[in-house]
Short mmCIF file of C-alpha atoms and ligand atoms in Angstrom, two decimals:
data_model
loop_
_atom_site.label_atom_id
_atom_site.label_comp_id
_atom_site.label_asym_id
_atom_site.label_seq_id
_atom_site.Cartn_x
_atom_site.Cartn_y
_atom_site.Cartn_z
CA MET A 1 83.40 -50.89 216.08
CA GLU A 2 82.51 -52.39 219.48
CA ALA A 3 85.05 -50.20 221.26
CA GLU A 4 83.58 -47.11 219.47
CA SER A 5 80.08 -47.96 221.06
CA HIS A 6 81.47 -48.38 224.48
CA GLN A 7 82.86 -44.75 224.52
CA ARG A 8 79.44 -43.48 224.49
CA SER A 9 77.71 -42.97 227.83
CA GLY A 10 74.48 -44.76 227.93
CA GLU A 11 71.22 -43.47 229.49
CA ILE A 12 67.86 -44.86 230.47
CA HIS A 13 64.66 -42.74 230.44
CA VAL A 14 61.37 -44.19 231.72
CA ILE A 15 57.95 -42.87 230.85
CA VAL A 16 55.07 -44.43 232.80
CA GLY A 17 51.35 -43.66 233.59
CA PRO A 18 47.87 -45.14 232.95
CA MET A 19 46.53 -45.79 229.53
CA PHE A 20 45.75 -42.73 227.45
CA ALA A 21 48.28 -40.63 229.25
CA GLY A 22 50.42 -39.96 226.18
CA LYS A 23 53.19 -42.43 226.76
CA THR A 24 53.45 -43.52 223.24
CA THR A 25 53.27 -39.85 222.03
CA THR A 26 56.10 -38.88 224.46
CA LEU A 27 58.16 -41.71 223.27
CA LEU A 28 57.57 -40.74 219.67
CA ARG A 29 58.41 -37.11 220.25
CA LYS A 30 61.67 -38.14 222.08
CA VAL A 31 62.71 -40.54 219.53
CA GLN A 32 62.02 -37.96 216.66
CA SER A 33 63.89 -35.39 218.46
CA GLU A 34 66.93 -37.67 218.70
CA ARG A 35 66.59 -38.60 215.10
CA GLY A 36 66.15 -35.05 214.14
CA ASP A 37 62.65 -34.91 212.67
CA GLY A 38 60.68 -33.76 215.57
CA SER A 39 61.13 -32.00 218.95
CA ASP A 40 60.95 -32.90 222.51
CA ILE A 41 59.07 -29.93 223.84
CA SER A 42 56.27 -29.12 226.07
CA ASP A 43 55.32 -32.32 227.58
CA GLY A 44 52.38 -30.61 229.14
CA HIS A 45 51.49 -33.07 231.67
CA ARG A 46 54.96 -33.27 233.08
CA LEU A 47 55.29 -29.45 233.26
CA PHE A 48 51.94 -29.43 235.06
CA ASP A 49 52.66 -32.20 237.33
CA THR A 50 56.04 -30.94 238.49
CA SER A 51 55.19 -27.33 238.67
CA GLN A 52 55.33 -25.80 242.21
CA ASN A 53 52.98 -22.96 240.93
CA ARG A 54 50.09 -24.18 238.85
CA ASN A 55 49.24 -21.02 237.19
CA ALA A 56 48.19 -20.08 233.75
CA ILE A 57 51.73 -20.95 232.23
CA THR A 58 51.52 -24.60 233.38
CA TRP A 59 47.93 -24.79 232.26
CA THR A 60 48.85 -23.55 228.76
CA ALA A 61 51.35 -26.33 228.59
CA LEU A 62 48.89 -28.90 230.01
CA ILE A 63 46.29 -28.21 227.42
CA SER A 64 48.73 -28.35 224.72
CA GLY A 65 47.88 -32.11 224.75
CA TYR A 66 44.34 -31.45 224.19
CA GLY A 67 44.33 -29.06 221.26
CA GLN A 68 42.03 -30.97 219.16
CA ASN A 69 39.36 -28.47 218.63
CA GLY A 70 38.79 -24.74 218.05
CA LYS A 71 37.43 -24.10 221.50
CA VAL A 72 40.49 -25.42 223.10
CA VAL A 73 42.56 -23.17 220.95
CA GLU A 74 40.74 -20.16 222.13
CA ILE A 75 41.04 -21.26 225.66
CA ALA A 76 44.78 -21.78 225.30
CA ARG A 77 45.17 -18.35 223.59
CA GLU A 78 43.19 -16.74 226.47
CA TYR A 79 45.40 -18.46 229.17
CA PHE A 80 48.43 -17.35 227.19
CA SER A 81 47.42 -13.78 227.19
CA SER A 82 46.55 -13.93 230.80
CA VAL A 83 50.05 -14.91 231.76
CA THR A 84 51.21 -11.41 231.21
CA ARG A 85 47.96 -9.65 231.78
CA ASP A 86 46.93 -11.18 235.07
CA TYR A 87 50.14 -12.59 236.34
CA GLY A 88 52.64 -10.09 235.15
CA ILE A 89 54.94 -12.98 233.86
CA GLN A 90 56.77 -12.74 230.66
CA PRO A 91 56.18 -16.06 228.84
CA ARG A 92 59.28 -17.97 227.96
CA ALA A 93 60.14 -19.86 224.78
CA GLN A 94 58.65 -23.16 225.99
CA HIS A 95 55.32 -21.42 226.76
CA TYR A 96 55.30 -19.99 223.16
CA ALA A 97 55.99 -23.56 222.04
CA ALA A 98 53.12 -24.98 224.07
CA LEU A 99 50.83 -22.60 222.26
CA VAL A 100 52.32 -23.57 218.82
CA ASP A 101 51.57 -27.14 219.93
CA VAL A 102 47.97 -26.28 220.53
CA LEU A 103 47.61 -24.53 217.26
CA GLY A 104 49.50 -27.43 215.54
CA SER A 105 47.42 -30.10 217.03
CA ALA A 106 44.29 -28.37 215.94
CA GLY A 107 45.80 -28.20 212.41
CA ARG A 108 46.02 -24.48 212.22
CA LEU A 109 49.38 -24.51 210.79
CA GLU A 110 49.28 -21.10 208.97
CA GLU A 111 48.21 -19.44 212.25
CA ALA A 112 50.93 -21.36 214.12
CA TYR A 113 53.54 -20.25 211.52
CA GLU A 114 52.46 -16.62 211.89
CA PHE A 115 52.69 -16.90 215.73
CA VAL A 116 56.12 -18.43 215.49
CA SER A 117 57.54 -15.88 213.02
CA ASN A 118 56.13 -12.79 215.10
CA SER A 119 57.26 -14.24 218.47
CA PRO A 120 60.27 -12.83 220.30
CA TYR A 121 61.62 -16.38 220.36
CA LYS A 122 61.77 -16.90 216.55
CA GLU A 123 65.46 -17.72 216.70
CA HIS A 124 64.96 -20.31 219.48
CA SER A 125 64.87 -24.00 218.33
CA VAL A 126 62.19 -25.19 220.88
CA ILE A 127 59.49 -23.10 219.19
CA TRP A 128 60.43 -24.33 215.64
CA GLY A 129 60.72 -27.76 217.06
CA ALA A 130 57.05 -27.60 218.03
CA PHE A 131 56.14 -26.16 214.69
CA LEU A 132 58.15 -28.91 212.96
CA TRP A 133 56.16 -31.57 214.97
CA ALA A 134 52.85 -30.03 214.00
CA CYS A 135 53.82 -29.98 210.18
CA ARG A 136 54.89 -33.56 210.34
CA ILE A 137 51.62 -34.65 211.87
CA HIS A 138 49.50 -32.79 209.35
CA GLY A 139 51.81 -33.58 206.33
CA ASP A 140 52.23 -30.03 205.01
CA ARG A 141 55.28 -30.59 202.81
CA ASP A 142 56.13 -26.95 202.14
CA LEU A 143 55.84 -25.74 205.73
CA LEU A 144 57.58 -29.01 206.87
CA LYS A 145 60.66 -28.22 204.82
CA LEU A 146 60.72 -24.68 205.95
CA ALA A 147 60.43 -25.76 209.52
CA ALA A 148 62.97 -28.46 209.28
CA LYS A 149 65.44 -26.08 207.69
CA LYS A 150 65.01 -23.58 210.46
CA TYR A 151 65.05 -26.02 213.22
CA PHE A 152 68.28 -27.81 212.18
CA LYS A 153 69.96 -24.62 211.58
CA LEU A 154 69.37 -23.67 215.11
CA GLU A 155 69.91 -27.17 216.62
CA PRO A 156 72.38 -28.88 214.32
CA GLU A 157 73.40 -31.46 217.00
CA SER A 158 69.84 -32.92 217.18
CA ALA A 159 69.99 -34.16 213.56
CA GLY A 160 70.87 -37.65 212.50
CA LYS A 161 70.92 -39.91 215.45
CA ILE A 162 70.14 -43.53 214.50
CA VAL A 163 67.06 -44.77 216.25
CA ALA A 164 65.20 -48.20 216.61
CA ILE A 165 61.80 -48.50 218.23
CA ILE A 166 60.76 -51.84 219.70
CA LYS A 167 57.18 -53.00 220.68
CA SER A 168 55.68 -56.27 221.98
CA ILE A 169 54.11 -58.62 219.52
CA LYS A 170 51.50 -59.05 222.04
CA ASP A 171 50.04 -55.80 221.20
CA THR A 172 48.24 -56.40 217.97
CA ARG A 173 45.82 -53.54 218.23
CA TYR A 174 47.12 -51.52 215.17
CA GLY A 175 49.10 -54.12 213.21
CA LEU A 176 52.49 -55.29 214.10
CA ASP A 177 55.09 -53.06 212.31
CA SER A 178 54.28 -49.64 213.82
CA ILE A 179 53.66 -48.13 217.18
CA VAL A 180 50.60 -46.10 217.11
CA THR A 181 49.36 -43.46 219.51
CA HIS A 182 45.58 -43.38 220.48
CA ASP A 183 45.21 -40.33 218.07
CA GLY A 184 46.74 -42.14 215.31
CA VAL A 185 50.33 -40.90 214.93
CA LYS A 186 52.65 -43.76 214.07
CA LEU A 187 56.19 -44.74 213.52
CA PRO A 188 57.76 -48.04 212.20
CA CYS A 189 59.00 -50.37 214.77
CA TRP A 190 60.45 -53.88 215.49
CA PRO A 191 57.71 -56.04 216.88
CA LEU A 192 59.35 -58.49 219.25
CA LYS A 193 58.42 -61.35 221.51
CA ASP A 194 61.35 -60.68 223.89
CA LEU A 195 64.05 -58.03 223.98
CA SER A 196 66.81 -60.57 223.92
CA SER A 197 66.09 -61.12 220.13
CA PHE A 198 66.71 -57.48 219.36
CA LYS A 199 70.51 -57.59 218.85
CA GLN A 200 70.26 -60.51 216.51
CA LYS A 201 68.41 -58.39 214.03
CA PHE A 202 71.49 -56.35 213.47
CA THR A 203 75.14 -57.00 212.24
CA PRO A 204 77.59 -55.98 215.02
CA GLU A 205 78.48 -52.99 212.85
CA ALA A 206 74.87 -51.94 212.50
CA TYR A 207 74.07 -52.38 216.22
CA ALA A 208 77.33 -50.24 217.13
CA LYS A 209 76.06 -47.53 215.01
CA LEU A 210 72.57 -47.35 216.77
CA ASP A 211 72.32 -44.51 219.22
CA VAL A 212 68.85 -44.60 220.62
CA ILE A 213 66.52 -47.59 221.38
CA GLY A 214 62.76 -46.73 222.17
CA ILE A 215 60.63 -49.50 223.92
CA ASP A 216 56.86 -49.20 223.88
CA GLU A 217 54.40 -51.41 225.89
CA ALA A 218 57.41 -52.15 228.12
CA GLN A 219 55.09 -53.96 230.63
CA PHE A 220 54.88 -56.96 228.29
CA PHE A 221 58.71 -57.62 228.24
CA GLU A 222 59.94 -60.01 230.88
CA ASP A 223 63.63 -59.39 230.16
CA LEU A 224 63.31 -55.54 230.28
CA TYR A 225 65.77 -55.15 233.16
CA ASP A 226 68.61 -57.23 231.61
CA PHE A 227 68.17 -55.69 228.28
CA CYS A 228 68.10 -52.07 229.50
CA SER A 229 71.18 -52.55 231.76
CA GLU A 230 73.11 -54.15 228.85
CA ALA A 231 72.14 -51.58 226.34
CA ALA A 232 72.85 -48.56 228.45
CA ASP A 233 75.60 -49.66 230.68
CA HIS A 234 77.62 -51.96 228.48
CA ASP A 235 76.60 -50.90 224.97
CA GLY A 236 76.35 -47.08 225.63
CA LYS A 237 72.81 -46.73 224.09
CA LYS A 238 70.22 -44.28 225.10
CA VAL A 239 67.15 -46.30 225.97
CA ILE A 240 63.79 -44.72 226.26
CA VAL A 241 61.15 -46.90 227.77
CA ALA A 242 57.31 -46.29 227.90
CA GLY A 243 54.93 -48.51 229.54
CA LEU A 244 52.16 -48.98 232.15
CA ASP A 245 53.52 -48.87 235.72
CA GLY A 246 50.28 -50.66 237.05
CA ASP A 247 47.64 -52.97 235.68
CA TYR A 248 43.83 -52.55 236.01
CA LEU A 249 44.12 -53.55 239.68
CA ARG A 250 46.94 -51.13 240.21
CA ARG A 251 49.45 -53.89 240.83
CA SER A 252 53.03 -53.39 239.59
CA PHE A 253 52.84 -54.40 235.96
CA GLY A 254 55.56 -56.59 234.49
CA SER A 255 59.19 -55.33 235.14
CA VAL A 256 58.48 -51.70 234.46
CA LEU A 257 59.01 -50.69 238.07
CA ASP A 258 62.07 -52.81 238.48
CA ILE A 259 64.08 -50.63 235.93
CA ILE A 260 63.41 -47.52 237.91
CA PRO A 261 66.70 -47.91 239.91
CA LEU A 262 68.59 -48.17 236.58
CA ALA A 263 67.00 -44.94 235.07
CA ASP A 264 68.47 -41.40 234.68
CA SER A 265 64.98 -40.12 234.67
CA VAL A 266 61.38 -41.19 235.33
CA THR A 267 58.32 -39.31 234.02
CA LYS A 268 54.89 -40.17 235.30
CA LEU A 269 52.24 -38.99 233.08
CA THR A 270 48.58 -38.74 233.83
CA ALA A 271 45.45 -38.92 231.66
CA ARG A 272 42.04 -37.15 232.08
CA CYS A 273 39.44 -39.04 234.01
CA GLU A 274 36.82 -40.08 231.53
CA LEU A 275 34.14 -39.58 234.15
CA CYS A 276 34.97 -36.04 235.61
CA GLY A 277 37.88 -34.70 233.64
CA LYS A 278 40.15 -34.58 236.64
CA ARG A 279 43.64 -35.90 236.47
CA ALA A 280 43.61 -39.75 235.91
CA PHE A 281 46.25 -41.80 237.51
CA PHE A 282 44.61 -45.22 237.15
CA THR A 283 43.20 -47.53 234.26
CA LEU A 284 39.80 -49.06 234.98
CA ARG A 285 38.94 -52.23 233.06
CA LYS A 286 35.25 -52.16 231.96
CA THR A 287 34.79 -55.84 231.21
CA GLU A 288 34.84 -58.97 233.35
CA GLU A 289 38.02 -60.56 232.22
CA LEU A 290 40.30 -61.19 235.13
CA GLN A 291 43.65 -62.01 233.54
CA THR A 292 46.45 -59.41 233.95
CA GLU A 293 47.31 -59.15 230.19
CA LEU A 294 44.31 -58.22 228.03
CA ILE A 295 45.01 -56.30 224.85
CA GLY A 296 42.51 -53.55 224.21
CA GLY A 297 41.69 -49.85 223.94
CA ALA A 298 38.75 -47.67 224.77
CA ASP A 299 36.35 -50.60 224.44
CA VAL A 300 37.95 -52.24 227.50
CA TYR A 301 39.64 -49.60 229.46
CA MET A 302 39.21 -46.04 230.51
CA PRO A 303 41.47 -43.59 232.49
CA VAL A 304 40.01 -42.58 235.89
CA CYS A 305 40.82 -40.35 238.78
CA ARG A 306 41.27 -41.99 242.29
CA GLN A 307 37.50 -41.41 243.26
CA HIS A 308 36.20 -42.84 240.02
CA TYR A 309 38.61 -45.74 240.17
CA VAL A 310 37.44 -46.82 243.57
CA GLY A 311 33.69 -46.27 242.70
CA GLY A 312 34.21 -47.92 239.30
CA GLN A 313 35.87 -50.96 240.87
CA VAL A 314 32.87 -51.37 243.25
CA ALA A 315 30.45 -51.03 240.28
CA VAL A 316 32.35 -53.57 238.22
CA GLU A 317 32.60 -56.07 241.19
CA ALA A 318 28.75 -55.64 241.85
CA ALA A 319 28.09 -56.39 238.09
CA ARG A 320 30.31 -59.46 238.23
CA VAL A 321 28.46 -60.82 241.28
CA VAL A 322 25.24 -60.35 239.68
CA LEU A 323 26.38 -62.04 236.53
CA GLU A 324 27.82 -64.96 238.34
CA SER A 325 24.61 -65.54 240.30
CA GLN A 326 22.54 -65.33 237.03
CA VAL A 327 24.77 -68.13 235.55
CA GLN A 328 24.50 -70.25 238.67
CA CYS A 329 20.60 -69.93 238.66
CA ALA A 330 20.47 -70.90 235.06
CA SER A 331 22.46 -74.15 235.61
N1 LIG B 401 39.59 -41.74 226.08
C1 LIG B 401 40.64 -41.06 225.98
N2 LIG B 401 41.22 -40.42 227.15
C2 LIG B 401 42.31 -39.59 226.98
N3 LIG B 401 43.02 -39.47 225.85
C3 LIG B 401 42.46 -40.12 224.70
C4 LIG B 401 41.37 -40.90 224.78
N4 LIG B 401 41.12 -41.33 223.55
C5 LIG B 401 42.12 -40.75 222.73
N5 LIG B 401 42.97 -39.92 223.50
C6 LIG B 401 44.13 -39.44 222.95
O1 LIG B 401 45.22 -40.14 223.27
C7 LIG B 401 46.42 -39.44 223.30
C8 LIG B 401 47.31 -40.28 224.14
O2 LIG B 401 47.69 -41.39 223.29
P1 LIG B 401 48.94 -42.35 223.61
O3 LIG B 401 50.26 -41.54 223.65
O4 LIG B 401 48.90 -43.41 222.68
O5 LIG B 401 48.61 -42.79 225.05
P2 LIG B 401 49.25 -43.93 225.95
O6 LIG B 401 50.46 -44.53 225.24
O7 LIG B 401 49.72 -43.36 227.25
O8 LIG B 401 48.03 -44.86 226.15
C9 LIG B 401 45.77 -38.25 224.17
O9 LIG B 401 46.68 -37.08 223.94
C10 LIG B 401 44.55 -38.01 223.47
O10 LIG B 401 44.62 -37.11 222.46
C1 LIG B 402 45.41 -51.69 232.30
C2 LIG B 402 45.88 -52.91 231.48
C3 LIG B 402 46.27 -52.67 230.19
N1 LIG B 402 46.51 -53.94 229.46
C4 LIG B 402 46.91 -53.65 228.07
C5 LIG B 402 45.96 -52.93 227.17
C6 LIG B 402 46.69 -52.27 226.11
O1 LIG B 402 46.73 -53.31 225.04
C7 LIG B 402 48.09 -52.04 226.73
C8 LIG B 402 48.32 -50.63 227.11
O2 LIG B 402 48.31 -49.81 226.03
P1 LIG B 402 48.62 -48.18 226.16
O3 LIG B 402 49.55 -47.94 224.99
O4 LIG B 402 49.14 -47.82 227.41
O5 LIG B 402 47.33 -47.45 225.84
O6 LIG B 402 48.09 -52.94 227.90
C9 LIG B 402 46.59 -55.07 230.02
O7 LIG B 402 47.05 -56.01 229.26
N2 LIG B 402 46.41 -55.19 231.30
C10 LIG B 402 46.01 -54.17 232.12
O8 LIG B 402 45.57 -54.38 233.27
#
C-alpha cells in the first residue's frame, strides 16, 4: 500500500490573504471539486487580481463573490451583457460560470438553471460545476441530483477522490468539528493541535488511500513546513493550504510564508475594505489586545485597504495611549 501511494505525484497549493478574503471558501471549493461534489471555478478575486485587462469580464468574475442580493445580480447581469455589447468580446465558459455563481449565491437557482440550459456552454463542465455548487449551498435536492448527474458525466475524473480537512483546535469560533466560512458554509474536519498527529488518526492503509489533504487556519500550525513536505514529497498527497500570510501588524504569521518555496501554486486573495469598499490586503484589529494570536471574527477584526490600514493603526494607537493615560491617572 505504501508503494502505491509513492507512485502518486504530490502537490502543494497555498491560498493566502487577509481575513474575509474567501480563503476558507476557496479551500472548500477546491476540496469539494477533488471529492467530486462541487467545482473549482471562478475564483473571482484571483481572476481579477491576475488579469492584465480589468474589464467587464474580470468584474463579472469578481462580483461572483458578492452575489448576495438582487441588486448585485442585476449589476452582474448588466456587466455580463456589456462584455459583448461594449467590448465586443464573446464570453467564455468561465464567464458564464461566474454569472451562474452570482445567481446561485443569491439563491436564484431556477434562473441559474435556465441560464445554464440556454447557454452555448451547456455541454461544458465548468458551468455545471458552478450550478452544482449553488445547489449544494441552497440544499435543493432535485436540482442537486440533476446538476451532479450532468457534471460527473462531463467530468468523470473529478469524482471520488478521498479527502480530509484539518483545522487548528485553537480556532473555536464555530465549534471544533467543522470548518466554516464567514457566510456559514461548512464541512466536517479533523481539529488538531499539531499536524504531526494527523497520520496517527489513520491506519497505514487508510492513509495511503487519502488523495487530498486540506489545511485551514494554517498560521496556527508550527509544524506546517515538515508536514507539507512529507505529505507531498514523500506520501504523494495533494495538499491545499489556506491561511493568513500576515497578522494584524502585517508581520509574517506562523509558518505560512515558509512553505511558499515548497508550493506548486500560491493564490493571494483580497477582501473588500470595510471602510471604502476598495480591495483590502490587510486585517485591522479593532481591540487593544497585543498578542499575535487572538481568535475572533468581525467583532475584533476588519479587512482594510492600505490607506485605511495606516489610518486605522494610527487611530487604534491613539485610543490605546488615551486609555493607558486614563488608567494611570486613576491609580
Ligand atoms: N466584513 C466582511 N467583509 C468581507 N466579507 C465578509 C464579511 N463578513 C462576511 N463576509 C463573507 O465572507 C466571505 C469569505 O469567507 P471566508 O471564506 O470564511 O473568508 P476567510 O477564510 O478568508 O476569512 C465573503 O465572500 C463574504 O461573503
Ligand atoms: C489578523 C489576525 C487574525 N487572527 C485570528 C483571527 C481568526 O480567528 C483567525 C483568522 O480567521 P479567518 O479564517 O482568516 O477569517 O486568525 C489572529 O490570531 N491574529 C491576527 O493578527
